[in-house]
Amino acid sequence: MRRPLQFQDHLFHELCLEDGGLFDFDLSDQKTVLTKEEKLLRRRAQIAKSAQKHRLRIREEIESLQAQQEELEGVLEAMQLRWREAAKRERLSRQEAEAINRRLRQTLAQTKSCVSHWREFMPRKSRLHPQKKPLRHHHPGLVSPPSTFAI
């Protein structure tokens, strides 16, 4: 709560009298009155200062964005390089797999042709030649015949 101005003046005078009046304050409420031209000049100065601050902020933001752009371009370039290398490895791996597949298909075709030739030249199983039962080599009761090679 504000006290009336007269009461404040009264307290001030009492304090000054007790001190011996060492301080001389002029607390009168004299406001400096500015002319219209002075007000206009002060406003223009404020506008100029504000515009200068605005330009400075824009310049700093542009510099910041340019630095960020350079950094991101570097990151992008590094990532593109890694992806190119990965794509190259994948392409080489694919080419190698395709070459292996070609060789396997060739081998399969050759094997099929050999099998068809063997079938033409080998006699077919007939009823005249019954198939013998195979020996049971792995039966524990059977003993393999002695080797004919001398050491």
JSON list of C-alpha atoms in Angstrom, two decimals:
[
{"chain": "A", "resi": 1, "resn": "MET", "atom": "CA", "xyz": [0.00, 0.00, 0.00]},
{"chain": "A", "resi": 2, "resn": "ARG", "atom": "CA", "xyz": [1.35, 3.39, -0.94]},
{"chain": "A", "resi": 3, "resn": "ARG", "atom": "CA", "xyz": [1.53, 6.13, 1.58]},
{"chain": "A", "resi": 4, "resn": "PRO", "atom": "CA", "xyz": [0.56, 9.62, 0.68]},
{"chain": "A", "resi": 5, "resn": "LEU", "atom": "CA", "xyz": [3.27, 11.76, -0.83]},
{"chain": "A", "resi": 6, "resn": "GLN", "atom": "CA", "xyz": [3.15, 14.29, 2.01]},
{"chain": "A", "resi": 7, "resn": "PHE", "atom": "CA", "xyz": [3.86, 11.57, 4.56]},
{"chain": "A", "resi": 8, "resn": "GLN", "atom": "CA", "xyz": [6.84, 10.36, 2.54]},
{"chain": "A", "resi": 9, "resn": "ASP", "atom": "CA", "xyz": [8.19, 13.91, 2.30]},
{"chain": "A", "resi": 10, "resn": "HIS", "atom": "CA", "xyz": [7.75, 14.31, 6.05]},
{"chain": "A", "resi": 11, "resn": "LEU", "atom": "CA", "xyz": [9.72, 11.08, 6.74]},
{"chain": "A", "resi": 12, "resn": "PHE", "atom": "CA", "xyz": [12.45, 12.15, 4.37]},
{"chain": "A", "resi": 13, "resn": "HIS", "atom": "CA", "xyz": [12.85, 15.53, 6.05]},
{"chain": "A", "resi": 14, "resn": "GLU", "atom": "CA", "xyz": [13.01, 13.88, 9.47]},
{"chain": "A", "resi": 15, "resn": "LEU", "atom": "CA", "xyz": [15.74, 11.52, 8.30]},
{"chain": "A", "resi": 16, "resn": "CYS", "atom": "CA", "xyz": [17.71, 14.30, 6.73]},
{"chain": "A", "resi": 17, "resn": "LEU", "atom": "CA", "xyz": [17.45, 16.42, 9.87]},
{"chain": "A", "resi": 18, "resn": "GLU", "atom": "CA", "xyz": [18.63, 13.53, 12.07]},
{"chain": "A", "resi": 19, "resn": "ASP", "atom": "CA", "xyz": [21.67, 12.92, 9.83]},
{"chain": "A", "resi": 20, "resn": "GLY", "atom": "CA", "xyz": [22.66, 16.44, 9.88]},
{"chain": "A", "resi": 21, "resn": "GLY", "atom": "CA", "xyz": [21.59, 16.84, 6.27]},
{"chain": "A", "resi": 22, "resn": "LEU", "atom": "CA", "xyz": [24.56, 15.15, 4.63]},
{"chain": "A", "resi": 23, "resn": "PHE", "atom": "CA", "xyz": [22.54, 14.20, 1.60]},
{"chain": "A", "resi": 24, "resn": "ASP", "atom": "CA", "xyz": [20.76, 16.62, -0.59]},
{"chain": "A", "resi": 25, "resn": "PHE", "atom": "CA", "xyz": [18.15, 14.85, -2.66]},
{"chain": "A", "resi": 26, "resn": "ASP", "atom": "CA", "xyz": [15.82, 16.56, -5.02]},
{"chain": "A", "resi": 27, "resn": "LEU", "atom": "CA", "xyz": [12.77, 14.34, -4.98]},
{"chain": "A", "resi": 28, "resn": "SER", "atom": "CA", "xyz": [10.53, 16.74, -6.71]},
{"chain": "A", "resi": 29, "resn": "ASP", "atom": "CA", "xyz": [8.37, 15.20, -9.35]},
{"chain": "A", "resi": 30, "resn": "GLN", "atom": "CA", "xyz": [9.70, 17.16, -12.29]},
{"chain": "A", "resi": 31, "resn": "LYS", "atom": "CA", "xyz": [9.32, 15.19, -15.47]},
{"chain": "A", "resi": 32, "resn": "THR", "atom": "CA", "xyz": [11.31, 16.17, -18.47]},
{"chain": "A", "resi": 33, "resn": "VAL", "atom": "CA", "xyz": [8.92, 16.97, -21.21]},
{"chain": "A", "resi": 34, "resn": "LEU", "atom": "CA", "xyz": [10.08, 15.83, -24.63]},
{"chain": "A", "resi": 35, "resn": "THR", "atom": "CA", "xyz": [9.17, 17.70, -27.72]},
{"chain": "A", "resi": 36, "resn": "LYS", "atom": "CA", "xyz": [7.48, 16.00, -30.61]},
{"chain": "A", "resi": 37, "resn": "GLU", "atom": "CA", "xyz": [10.74, 15.96, -32.59]},
{"chain": "A", "resi": 38, "resn": "GLU", "atom": "CA", "xyz": [12.66, 14.40, -29.68]},
{"chain": "A", "resi": 39, "resn": "LYS", "atom": "CA", "xyz": [10.00, 11.72, -29.32]},
{"chain": "A", "resi": 40, "resn": "LEU", "atom": "CA", "xyz": [10.19, 11.03, -33.04]},
{"chain": "A", "resi": 41, "resn": "LEU", "atom": "CA", "xyz": [14.01, 10.83, -32.94]},
{"chain": "A", "resi": 42, "resn": "ARG", "atom": "CA", "xyz": [13.90, 8.51, -29.93]},
{"chain": "A", "resi": 43, "resn": "ARG", "atom": "CA", "xyz": [11.34, 6.26, -31.67]},
{"chain": "A", "resi": 44, "resn": "ARG", "atom": "CA", "xyz": [13.44, 6.19, -34.85]},
{"chain": "A", "resi": 45, "resn": "ALA", "atom": "CA", "xyz": [16.49, 5.20, -32.80]},
{"chain": "A", "resi": 46, "resn": "GLN", "atom": "CA", "xyz": [14.49, 2.41, -31.17]},
{"chain": "A", "resi": 47, "resn": "ILE", "atom": "CA", "xyz": [13.29, 1.19, -34.56]},
{"chain": "A", "resi": 48, "resn": "ALA", "atom": "CA", "xyz": [16.83, 1.31, -35.97]},
{"chain": "A", "resi": 49, "resn": "LYS", "atom": "CA", "xyz": [18.18, -0.60, -32.97]},
{"chain": "A", "resi": 50, "resn": "SER", "atom": "CA", "xyz": [15.37, -3.16, -33.26]},
{"chain": "A", "resi": 51, "resn": "ALA", "atom": "CA", "xyz": [15.99, -3.57, -36.99]},
{"chain": "A", "resi": 52, "resn": "GLN", "atom": "CA", "xyz": [19.71, -3.99, -36.39]},
{"chain": "A", "resi": 53, "resn": "LYS", "atom": "CA", "xyz": [19.04, -6.69, -33.76]},
{"chain": "A", "resi": 54, "resn": "HIS", "atom": "CA", "xyz": [16.65, -8.39, -36.16]},
{"chain": "A", "resi": 55, "resn": "ARG", "atom": "CA", "xyz": [19.24, -8.38, -38.97]},
{"chain": "A", "resi": 56, "resn": "LEU", "atom": "CA", "xyz": [21.85, -9.72, -36.56]},
{"chain": "A", "resi": 57, "resn": "ARG", "atom": "CA", "xyz": [19.53, -12.54, -35.46]},
{"chain": "A", "resi": 58, "resn": "ILE", "atom": "CA", "xyz": [18.79, -13.41, -39.09]},
{"chain": "A", "resi": 59, "resn": "ARG", "atom": "CA", "xyz": [22.51, -13.36, -39.99]},
{"chain": "A", "resi": 60, "resn": "GLU", "atom": "CA", "xyz": [23.33, -15.63, -37.02]},
{"chain": "A", "resi": 61, "resn": "GLU", "atom": "CA", "xyz": [20.51, -18.00, -37.94]},
{"chain": "A", "resi": 62, "resn": "ILE", "atom": "CA", "xyz": [21.70, -18.15, -41.56]},
{"chain": "A", "resi": 63, "resn": "GLU", "atom": "CA", "xyz": [25.25, -18.92, -40.42]},
{"chain": "A", "resi": 64, "resn": "SER", "atom": "CA", "xyz": [23.94, -21.58, -38.05]},
{"chain": "A", "resi": 65, "resn": "LEU", "atom": "CA", "xyz": [21.84, -23.15, -40.80]},
{"chain": "A", "resi": 66, "resn": "GLN", "atom": "CA", "xyz": [24.78, -23.09, -43.23]},
{"chain": "A", "resi": 67, "resn": "ALA", "atom": "CA", "xyz": [26.98, -24.86, -40.68]},
{"chain": "A", "resi": 68, "resn": "GLN", "atom": "CA", "xyz": [24.22, -27.40, -40.09]},
{"chain": "A", "resi": 69, "resn": "GLN", "atom": "CA", "xyz": [23.85, -27.87, -43.85]},
{"chain": "A", "resi": 70, "resn": "GLU", "atom": "CA", "xyz": [27.58, -28.57, -44.25]},
{"chain": "A", "resi": 71, "resn": "GLU", "atom": "CA", "xyz": [27.48, -31.06, -41.38]},
{"chain": "A", "resi": 72, "resn": "LEU", "atom": "CA", "xyz": [24.43, -32.87, -42.79]},
{"chain": "A", "resi": 73, "resn": "GLU", "atom": "CA", "xyz": [25.94, -32.96, -46.29]},
{"chain": "A", "resi": 74, "resn": "GLY", "atom": "CA", "xyz": [29.03, -34.61, -44.81]},
{"chain": "A", "resi": 75, "resn": "VAL", "atom": "CA", "xyz": [26.88, -37.19, -43.03]},
{"chain": "A", "resi": 76, "resn": "LEU", "atom": "CA", "xyz": [24.89, -37.79, -46.22]},
{"chain": "A", "resi": 77, "resn": "GLU", "atom": "CA", "xyz": [28.06, -38.28, -48.26]},
{"chain": "A", "resi": 78, "resn": "ALA", "atom": "CA", "xyz": [29.43, -40.77, -45.73]},
{"chain": "A", "resi": 79, "resn": "MET", "atom": "CA", "xyz": [26.15, -42.70, -45.74]},
{"chain": "A", "resi": 80, "resn": "GLN", "atom": "CA", "xyz": [26.00, -42.73, -49.53]},
{"chain": "A", "resi": 81, "resn": "LEU", "atom": "CA", "xyz": [29.54, -44.06, -49.67]},
{"chain": "A", "resi": 82, "resn": "ARG", "atom": "CA", "xyz": [28.64, -46.90, -47.26]},
{"chain": "A", "resi": 83, "resn": "TRP", "atom": "CA", "xyz": [25.52, -47.74, -49.28]},
{"chain": "A", "resi": 84, "resn": "ARG", "atom": "CA", "xyz": [27.48, -47.74, -52.55]},
{"chain": "A", "resi": 85, "resn": "GLU", "atom": "CA", "xyz": [30.04, -50.12, -51.05]},
{"chain": "A", "resi": 86, "resn": "ALA", "atom": "CA", "xyz": [27.28, -52.38, -49.71]},
{"chain": "A", "resi": 87, "resn": "ALA", "atom": "CA", "xyz": [25.54, -52.36, -53.10]},
{"chain": "A", "resi": 88, "resn": "LYS", "atom": "CA", "xyz": [28.83, -53.21, -54.82]},
{"chain": "A", "resi": 89, "resn": "ARG", "atom": "CA", "xyz": [29.41, -56.14, -52.44]},
{"chain": "A", "resi": 90, "resn": "GLU", "atom": "CA", "xyz": [25.86, -57.38, -53.03]},
{"chain": "A", "resi": 91, "resn": "ARG", "atom": "CA", "xyz": [26.26, -57.07, -56.81]},
{"chain": "A", "resi": 92, "resn": "LEU", "atom": "CA", "xyz": [29.53, -59.04, -56.76]},
{"chain": "A", "resi": 93, "resn": "SER", "atom": "CA", "xyz": [27.98, -61.67, -54.50]},
{"chain": "A", "resi": 94, "resn": "ARG", "atom": "CA", "xyz": [24.99, -61.98, -56.85]},
{"chain": "A", "resi": 95, "resn": "GLN", "atom": "CA", "xyz": [27.25, -62.29, -59.91]},
{"chain": "A", "resi": 96, "resn": "GLU", "atom": "CA", "xyz": [29.26, -64.99, -58.16]},
{"chain": "A", "resi": 97, "resn": "ALA", "atom": "CA", "xyz": [26.09, -66.88, -57.19]},
{"chain": "A", "resi": 98, "resn": "GLU", "atom": "CA", "xyz": [24.78, -66.64, -60.77]},
{"chain": "A", "resi": 99, "resn": "ALA", "atom": "CA", "xyz": [28.10, -67.98, -62.12]},
{"chain": "A", "resi": 100, "resn": "ILE", "atom": "CA", "xyz": [27.95, -70.91, -59.69]},
{"chain": "A", "resi": 101, "resn": "ASN", "atom": "CA", "xyz": [24.35, -71.59, -60.74]},
{"chain": "A", "resi": 102, "resn": "ARG", "atom": "CA", "xyz": [25.37, -71.58, -64.43]},
{"chain": "A", "resi": 103, "resn": "ARG", "atom": "CA", "xyz": [28.17, -74.08, -63.73]},
{"chain": "A", "resi": 104, "resn": "LEU", "atom": "CA", "xyz": [25.83, -76.28, -61.70]},
{"chain": "A", "resi": 105, "resn": "ARG", "atom": "CA", "xyz": [23.20, -76.23, -64.47]},
{"chain": "A", "resi": 106, "resn": "GLN", "atom": "CA", "xyz": [25.87, -77.17, -67.03]},
{"chain": "A", "resi": 107, "resn": "THR", "atom": "CA", "xyz": [27.10, -80.00, -64.84]},
{"chain": "A", "resi": 108, "resn": "LEU", "atom": "CA", "xyz": [23.53, -81.21, -64.31]},
{"chain": "A", "resi": 109, "resn": "ALA", "atom": "CA", "xyz": [22.85, -81.14, -68.07]},
{"chain": "A", "resi": 110, "resn": "GLN", "atom": "CA", "xyz": [26.06, -83.11, -68.75]},
{"chain": "A", "resi": 111, "resn": "THR", "atom": "CA", "xyz": [25.22, -85.62, -66.03]},
{"chain": "A", "resi": 112, "resn": "LYS", "atom": "CA", "xyz": [21.71, -86.08, -67.45]},
{"chain": "A", "resi": 113, "resn": "SER", "atom": "CA", "xyz": [23.11, -86.71, -70.92]},
{"chain": "A", "resi": 114, "resn": "CYS", "atom": "CA", "xyz": [25.63, -89.24, -69.54]},
{"chain": "A", "resi": 115, "resn": "VAL", "atom": "CA", "xyz": [22.90, -91.04, -67.61]},
{"chain": "A", "resi": 116, "resn": "SER", "atom": "CA", "xyz": [20.69, -91.23, -70.70]},
{"chain": "A", "resi": 117, "resn": "HIS", "atom": "CA", "xyz": [23.62, -92.70, -72.72]},
{"chain": "A", "resi": 118, "resn": "TRP", "atom": "CA", "xyz": [24.35, -95.25, -69.99]},
{"chain": "A", "resi": 119, "resn": "ARG", "atom": "CA", "xyz": [20.73, -96.32, -69.95]},
{"chain": "A", "resi": 120, "resn": "GLU", "atom": "CA", "xyz": [20.83, -96.87, -73.70]},
{"chain": "A", "resi": 121, "resn": "PHE", "atom": "CA", "xyz": [23.91, -99.08, -73.58]},
{"chain": "A", "resi": 122, "resn": "MET", "atom": "CA", "xyz": [23.31, -101.00, -70.37]},
{"chain": "A", "resi": 123, "resn": "PRO", "atom": "CA", "xyz": [20.87, -103.90, -70.44]},
{"chain": "A", "resi": 124, "resn": "ARG", "atom": "CA", "xyz": [17.65, -103.46, -68.60]},
{"chain": "A", "resi": 125, "resn": "LYS", "atom": "CA", "xyz": [16.77, -105.66, -65.70]},
{"chain": "A", "resi": 126, "resn": "SER", "atom": "CA", "xyz": [14.95, -108.64, -66.97]},
{"chain": "A", "resi": 127, "resn": "ARG", "atom": "CA", "xyz": [13.20, -111.65, -65.53]},
{"chain": "A", "resi": 128, "resn": "LEU", "atom": "CA", "xyz": [15.83, -113.92, -67.02]},
{"chain": "A", "resi": 129, "resn": "HIS", "atom": "CA", "xyz": [18.56, -112.49, -64.84]},
{"chain": "A", "resi": 130, "resn": "PRO", "atom": "CA", "xyz": [17.19, -112.31, -61.33]},
{"chain": "A", "resi": 131, "resn": "GLN", "atom": "CA", "xyz": [18.98, -109.88, -59.11]},
{"chain": "A", "resi": 132, "resn": "LYS", "atom": "CA", "xyz": [21.18, -111.38, -56.44]},
{"chain": "A", "resi": 133, "resn": "LYS", "atom": "CA", "xyz": [20.57, -110.35, -52.90]},
{"chain": "A", "resi": 134, "resn": "PRO", "atom": "CA", "xyz": [23.31, -108.08, -51.69]},
{"chain": "A", "resi": 135, "resn": "LEU", "atom": "CA", "xyz": [25.68, -109.30, -49.02]},
{"chain": "A", "resi": 136, "resn": "ARG", "atom": "CA", "xyz": [25.19, -107.92, -45.63]},
{"chain": "A", "resi": 137, "resn": "HIS", "atom": "CA", "xyz": [28.56, -106.39, -44.99]},
{"chain": "A", "resi": 138, "resn": "HIS", "atom": "CA", "xyz": [27.62, -104.90, -41.73]},
{"chain": "A", "resi": 139, "resn": "HIS", "atom": "CA", "xyz": [26.20, -108.01, -40.14]},
{"chain": "A", "resi": 140, "resn": "PRO", "atom": "CA", "xyz": [28.22, -108.94, -37.04]},
{"chain": "A", "resi": 141, "resn": "GLY", "atom": "CA", "xyz": [28.13, -112.67, -37.88]},
{"chain": "A", "resi": 142, "resn": "LEU", "atom": "CA", "xyz": [29.78, -112.25, -41.26]},
{"chain": "A", "resi": 143, "resn": "VAL", "atom": "CA", "xyz": [33.52, -112.11, -41.55]},
{"chain": "A", "resi": 144, "resn": "SER", "atom": "CA", "xyz": [35.08, -110.43, -44.52]},
{"chain": "A", "resi": 145, "resn": "PRO", "atom": "CA", "xyz": [37.31, -112.64, -46.72]},
{"chain": "A", "resi": 146, "resn": "PRO", "atom": "CA", "xyz": [41.07, -112.32, -46.22]},
{"chain": "A", "resi": 147, "resn": "SER", "atom": "CA", "xyz": [42.89, -109.85, -48.37]},
{"chain": "A", "resi": 148, "resn": "THR", "atom": "CA", "xyz": [44.76, -111.28, -51.35]},
{"chain": "A", "resi": 149, "resn": "PHE", "atom": "CA", "xyz": [47.40, -108.59, -51.29]},
{"chain": "A", "resi": 150, "resn": "ALA", "atom": "CA", "xyz": [50.65, -109.40, -49.50]},
{"chain": "A", "resi": 151, "resn": "ILE", "atom": "CA", "xyz": [52.51, -106.77, -47.71]}
]
